[in-house]
PDB file of C-alpha atoms in Angstrom:
ATOM      1  CA  MET A 821       0.552 -30.327 -34.029  1.00  0.00           C
ATOM      2  CA  VAL A 822       1.190 -32.659 -37.400  1.00  0.00           C
ATOM      3  CA  LEU A 823      -0.062 -36.043 -36.294  1.00  0.00           C
ATOM      4  CA  ASN A 824       2.700 -38.569 -35.795  1.00  0.00           C
ATOM      5  CA  SER A 825       5.088 -35.927 -36.098  1.00  0.00           C
ATOM      6  CA  PRO A 826       8.070 -36.093 -33.598  1.00  0.00           C
ATOM      7  CA  TYR A 827       8.353 -32.222 -32.651  1.00  0.00           C
ATOM      8  CA  ASP A 828       7.701 -31.652 -29.403  1.00  0.00           C
ATOM      9  CA  GLY A 829       7.484 -27.961 -29.265  1.00  0.00           C
ATOM     10  CA  GLY A 830      11.165 -27.678 -30.038  1.00  0.00           C
ATOM     11  CA  LYS A 831      12.459 -26.650 -26.852  1.00  0.00           C
ATOM     12  CA  ASP A 832      15.899 -27.961 -26.765  1.00  0.00           C
ATOM     13  CA  MET A 833      15.916 -28.865 -30.837  1.00  0.00           C
ATOM     14  CA  ALA A 834      19.331 -28.489 -32.112  1.00  0.00           C
ATOM     15  CA  ILE A 835      19.487 -27.040 -35.124  1.00  0.00           C
ATOM     16  CA  SER A 836      22.389 -26.109 -37.802  1.00  0.00           C
ATOM     17  CA  PRO A 837      24.158 -23.213 -38.271  1.00  0.00           C
ATOM     18  CA  GLN A 838      23.109 -22.534 -41.893  1.00  0.00           C
ATOM     19  CA  ILE A 839      19.321 -23.104 -40.647  1.00  0.00           C
ATOM     20  CA  MET A 840      20.527 -20.703 -37.978  1.00  0.00           C
ATOM     21  CA  GLU A 841      21.619 -18.293 -40.545  1.00  0.00           C
ATOM     22  CA  PHE A 842      18.451 -18.436 -42.833  1.00  0.00           C
ATOM     23  CA  ALA A 843      16.049 -17.356 -40.281  1.00  0.00           C
ATOM     24  CA  ARG A 844      18.567 -14.424 -39.457  1.00  0.00           C
ATOM     25  CA  GLN A 845      18.374 -13.345 -42.690  1.00  0.00           C
ATOM     26  CA  CYS A 846      14.002 -13.776 -42.645  1.00  0.00           C
ATOM     27  CA  ILE A 847      14.112 -12.231 -39.684  1.00  0.00           C
ATOM     28  CA  ARG A 848      15.823  -9.041 -41.000  1.00  0.00           C
ATOM     29  CA  ALA A 849      13.927  -9.265 -44.186  1.00  0.00           C
ATOM     30  CA  MET A 850      10.554  -9.144 -41.744  1.00  0.00           C
ATOM     31  CA  PHE A 851      11.902  -6.148 -40.122  1.00  0.00           C
ATOM     32  CA  HIS A 852      12.609  -4.033 -43.386  1.00  0.00           C
ATOM     33  CA  SER A 853       9.342  -4.869 -45.078  1.00  0.00           C
ATOM     34  CA  ALA A 854       7.653  -4.166 -42.551  1.00  0.00           C
ATOM     35  CA  GLN A 855       9.538  -0.442 -43.092  1.00  0.00           C
ATOM     36  CA  ALA A 856       8.622   0.319 -46.419  1.00  0.00           C
ATOM     37  CA  PHE A 857       6.411   2.715 -45.782  1.00  0.00           C
ATOM     38  CA  TRP A 858       8.225   4.828 -43.263  1.00  0.00           C
ATOM     39  CA  GLY A 859      10.130   6.943 -46.096  1.00  0.00           C
ATOM     40  CA  VAL A 860       6.546   8.169 -46.825  1.00  0.00           C
ATOM     41  CA  PRO A 861       4.762  11.632 -46.171  1.00  0.00           C
ATOM     42  CA  GLN A 862       2.668  11.876 -43.329  1.00  0.00           C
ATOM     43  CA  THR A 863       0.249  13.083 -45.733  1.00  0.00           C
ATOM     44  CA  ARG A 864      -1.820  10.766 -47.211  1.00  0.00           C
ATOM     45  CA  LEU A 865      -0.533   7.055 -48.168  1.00  0.00           C
ATOM     46  CA  VAL A 866      -1.569   6.165 -51.217  1.00  0.00           C
ATOM     47  CA  VAL A 867      -1.577   2.309 -51.804  1.00  0.00           C
ATOM     48  CA  THR A 868      -3.511   0.164 -53.589  1.00  0.00           C
ATOM     49  CA  ASN A 869      -4.837  -2.389 -50.792  1.00  0.00           C
ATOM     50  CA  ALA A 870      -4.251  -1.103 -47.305  1.00  0.00           C
ATOM     51  CA  TRP A 871      -5.936  -4.228 -46.234  1.00  0.00           C
ATOM     52  CA  GLY A 872      -3.210  -6.023 -48.239  1.00  0.00           C
ATOM     53  CA  THR A 873      -0.340  -4.030 -47.009  1.00  0.00           C
ATOM     54  CA  SER A 874      -1.394  -3.357 -43.246  1.00  0.00           C
ATOM     55  CA  HIS A 875      -1.841  -7.538 -42.746  1.00  0.00           C
ATOM     56  CA  ALA A 876       1.280  -8.318 -44.721  1.00  0.00           C
ATOM     57  CA  GLN A 877       2.986  -6.287 -41.585  1.00  0.00           C
ATOM     58  CA  TRP A 878       1.180  -7.449 -38.688  1.00  0.00           C
ATOM     59  CA  GLY A 879       1.907 -10.996 -40.393  1.00  0.00           C
ATOM     60  CA  HIS A 880       5.601 -10.254 -40.157  1.00  0.00           C
ATOM     61  CA  LEU A 881       5.245  -8.549 -36.291  1.00  0.00           C
ATOM     62  CA  ILE A 882       2.990 -11.699 -34.985  1.00  0.00           C
ATOM     63  CA  VAL A 883       6.271 -13.916 -36.217  1.00  0.00           C
ATOM     64  CA  LEU A 884       9.086 -11.263 -35.042  1.00  0.00           C
ATOM     65  CA  HIS A 885       7.068 -11.768 -31.213  1.00  0.00           C
ATOM     66  CA  ALA A 886       7.443 -15.664 -31.539  1.00  0.00           C
ATOM     67  CA  ALA A 887      10.966 -15.300 -32.603  1.00  0.00           C
ATOM     68  CA  TYR A 888      11.851 -12.764 -29.635  1.00  0.00           C
ATOM     69  CA  LYS A 889      10.069 -15.499 -27.370  1.00  0.00           C
ATOM     70  CA  ASP A 890      11.723 -18.364 -28.654  1.00  0.00           C
ATOM     71  CA  HIS A 891      15.443 -18.758 -27.030  1.00  0.00           C
ATOM     72  CA  ARG A 892      17.963 -19.533 -30.248  1.00  0.00           C
ATOM     73  CA  LEU A 893      16.199 -16.320 -32.371  1.00  0.00           C
ATOM     74  CA  ARG A 894      15.965 -13.934 -29.701  1.00  0.00           C
ATOM     75  CA  PRO A 895      19.178 -12.203 -30.301  1.00  0.00           C
ATOM     76  CA  TYR A 896      18.529 -11.745 -34.027  1.00  0.00           C
ATOM     77  CA  VAL A 897      15.106 -10.159 -32.680  1.00  0.00           C
ATOM     78  CA  PRO A 898      16.546  -6.386 -30.927  1.00  0.00           C
ATOM     79  CA  ALA A 899      13.662  -5.523 -28.190  1.00  0.00           C
ATOM     80  CA  HIS A 900      13.965  -2.138 -28.615  1.00  0.00           C
ATOM     81  CA  GLU A 901      13.405  -2.247 -32.563  1.00  0.00           C
ATOM     82  CA  LEU A 902      10.288  -4.909 -32.066  1.00  0.00           C
ATOM     83  CA  LEU A 903       8.962  -2.612 -30.152  1.00  0.00           C
ATOM     84  CA  HIS A 904       9.039   0.218 -32.299  1.00  0.00           C
ATOM     85  CA  LEU A 905       7.913  -1.098 -34.759  1.00  0.00           C
ATOM     86  CA  THR A 906       5.306  -3.190 -33.292  1.00  0.00           C
ATOM     87  CA  THR A 907       4.285   0.803 -32.126  1.00  0.00           C
ATOM     88  CA  ARG A 908       4.180   2.265 -35.723  1.00  0.00           C
ATOM     89  CA  VAL A 909       2.749  -0.522 -37.574  1.00  0.00           C
ATOM     90  CA  ARG A 910      -0.287  -0.549 -34.815  1.00  0.00           C
ATOM     91  CA  GLN A 911      -1.088   2.881 -35.789  1.00  0.00           C
ATOM     92  CA  PHE A 912      -0.966   2.431 -39.102  1.00  0.00           C
ATOM     93  CA  LEU A 913      -3.224  -0.585 -38.099  1.00  0.00           C
ATOM     94  CA  VAL A 914      -5.575   1.573 -36.105  1.00  0.00           C
ATOM     95  CA  SER A 915      -5.739   4.880 -39.073  1.00  0.00           C
ATOM     96  CA  VAL A 916      -6.582   2.028 -41.586  1.00  0.00           C
ATOM     97  CA  ALA A 917      -9.002  -0.313 -39.376  1.00  0.00           C
ATOM     98  CA  HIS A 918     -12.719  -0.365 -39.037  1.00  0.00           C
ATOM     99  CA  PRO A 919     -13.885  -1.254 -35.843  1.00  0.00           C
ATOM    100  CA  SER A 920     -16.142  -4.450 -37.344  1.00  0.00           C
ATOM    101  CA  SER A 921     -13.045  -5.589 -39.849  1.00  0.00           C
ATOM    102  CA  ALA A 922     -10.426  -8.420 -39.571  1.00  0.00           C
ATOM    103  CA  LEU A 923      -8.087  -5.664 -39.117  1.00  0.00           C
ATOM    104  CA  ALA A 924      -9.838  -4.959 -35.806  1.00  0.00           C
ATOM    105  CA  ASP A 925      -9.268  -8.197 -35.129  1.00  0.00           C
ATOM    106  CA  ASP A 926      -5.322  -7.717 -36.308  1.00  0.00           C
ATOM    107  CA  ILE A 927      -4.649  -5.429 -33.495  1.00  0.00           C
ATOM    108  CA  ARG A 928      -6.050  -7.479 -30.662  1.00  0.00           C
ATOM    109  CA  ILE A 929      -3.812 -10.117 -31.531  1.00  0.00           C
ATOM    110  CA  LEU A 930      -0.952  -7.674 -32.003  1.00  0.00           C
ATOM    111  CA  ASP A 931      -1.888  -6.673 -28.404  1.00  0.00           C
ATOM    112  CA  TYR A 932      -1.458  -9.874 -26.617  1.00  0.00           C
ATOM    113  CA  ALA A 933       1.666 -10.911 -29.125  1.00  0.00           C
ATOM    114  CA  THR A 934       3.233  -8.324 -27.355  1.00  0.00           C
ATOM    115  CA  ASP A 935       1.287  -8.533 -24.253  1.00  0.00           C
ATOM    116  CA  ALA A 936       3.248 -12.544 -24.534  1.00  0.00           C
ATOM    117  CA  SER A 937       6.308 -11.562 -25.720  1.00  0.00           C
ATOM    118  CA  GLY A 938       7.495  -9.824 -22.963  1.00  0.00           C
ATOM    119  CA  VAL A 939       9.332  -7.578 -25.232  1.00  0.00           C
ATOM    120  CA  ARG A 940       7.285  -4.272 -23.317  1.00  0.00           C
ATOM    121  CA  GLU A 941       8.761  -5.479 -20.544  1.00  0.00           C
ATOM    122  CA  ASP A 942      12.219  -6.090 -21.739  1.00  0.00           C
ATOM    123  CA  VAL A 943      13.163  -3.192 -23.002  1.00  0.00           C
ATOM    124  CA  SER A 944      11.584  -1.215 -19.611  1.00  0.00           C
ATOM    125  CA  ALA A 945      14.329  -3.437 -17.680  1.00  0.00           C
ATOM    126  CA  LEU A 946      16.919  -2.486 -20.230  1.00  0.00           C
ATOM    127  CA  SER A 947      16.215   0.997 -20.094  1.00  0.00           C
ATOM    128  CA  ARG A 948      16.091   1.413 -16.258  1.00  0.00           C
ATOM    129  CA  ARG A 949      19.473  -0.882 -16.713  1.00  0.00           C
ATOM    130  CA  GLY A 950      20.915   1.764 -19.479  1.00  0.00           C
ATOM    131  CA  SER A 951      22.001  -2.096 -20.922  1.00  0.00           C
ATOM    132  CA  LEU A 952      21.506  -3.292 -24.357  1.00  0.00           C
ATOM    133  CA  VAL A 953      21.537  -7.151 -23.896  1.00  0.00           C
ATOM    134  CA  GLY A 954      17.923  -8.535 -22.345  1.00  0.00           C
ATOM    135  CA  SER A 955      17.799 -11.661 -19.835  1.00  0.00           C
ATOM    136  CA  ARG A 956      13.871 -12.974 -20.374  1.00  0.00           C
ATOM    137  CA  GLY A 957      12.376 -15.347 -22.033  1.00  0.00           C
ATOM    138  CA  GLY A 958       8.433 -14.104 -22.458  1.00  0.00           C
ATOM    139  CA  SER A 959       6.055 -13.789 -19.878  1.00  0.00           C
ATOM    140  CA  GLY A 960       2.443 -15.040 -20.196  1.00  0.00           C
ATOM    141  CA  GLY A 961       0.395 -12.309 -20.552  1.00  0.00           C
ATOM    142  CA  GLY A 962      -3.520 -11.072 -21.072  1.00  0.00           C
ATOM    143  CA  ALA A 963      -4.588  -9.355 -24.241  1.00  0.00           C
ATOM    144  CA  GLY A 964      -5.146  -6.001 -22.845  1.00  0.00           C
ATOM    145  CA  SER A 965      -6.096  -4.445 -26.139  1.00  0.00           C
ATOM    146  CA  SER A 966      -6.967  -0.848 -26.085  1.00  0.00           C
ATOM    147  CA  PHE A 967      -8.758  -1.166 -29.474  1.00  0.00           C
ATOM    148  CA  GLY A 968     -12.970  -0.947 -28.754  1.00  0.00           C
ATOM    149  CA  SER A 969     -14.499  -2.884 -30.835  1.00  0.00           C
ATOM    150  CA  ASN A 970     -17.372  -0.621 -31.135  1.00  0.00           C
ATOM    151  CA  GLY A 971     -14.738   2.104 -32.609  1.00  0.00           C
ATOM    152  CA  SER A 972     -14.753   4.806 -29.527  1.00  0.00           C
ATOM    153  CA  ASP A 973     -11.221   4.517 -29.131  1.00  0.00           C
ATOM    154  CA  MET A 974      -9.929   3.847 -32.189  1.00  0.00           C
ATOM    155  CA  GLY A 975      -6.576   4.761 -32.234  1.00  0.00           C
ATOM    156  CA  GLY A 976      -7.164   6.757 -28.833  1.00  0.00           C
ATOM    157  CA  HIS A 977      -5.211   4.799 -26.779  1.00  0.00           C
ATOM    158  CA  VAL A 978      -2.092   3.471 -28.760  1.00  0.00           C
ATOM    159  CA  ARG A 979      -0.413   1.404 -26.196  1.00  0.00           C
ATOM    160  CA  VAL A 980       3.004   0.049 -27.128  1.00  0.00           C
TER     161      VAL A 980
END
């Protein structure tokens, strides 16, 4: 929190329609940006900066999970798409991370954000109901990362 700021977490702060439209556009752009490499053949991904690429995708997901938790932004973040994107990006992170790298920490943080957003439970509930609309507000959650810092299970237990 910024000192002397009237911001209280914005729980019930009114947001103008123009700002909401900008938020919607940004959210869609984050989805598209994180999916940019999905058309690349699975044989061997050639990027000049795999760390930067994967960290950027991770950053988009952290913001998308935060947007999913906000009741005003949630309509712009489809739960199924968010969970699918989380799965794909997490798998990419696991494929390039070393156990002692910052990307290993990114994986643990992503696992925590996924649990905290409640998206996994929402998608499960939607699947059980056969509905396309979620109604939950996120749950608290533990980290629950399956990525071990000693490398013994790097990618072996990809949750999500």
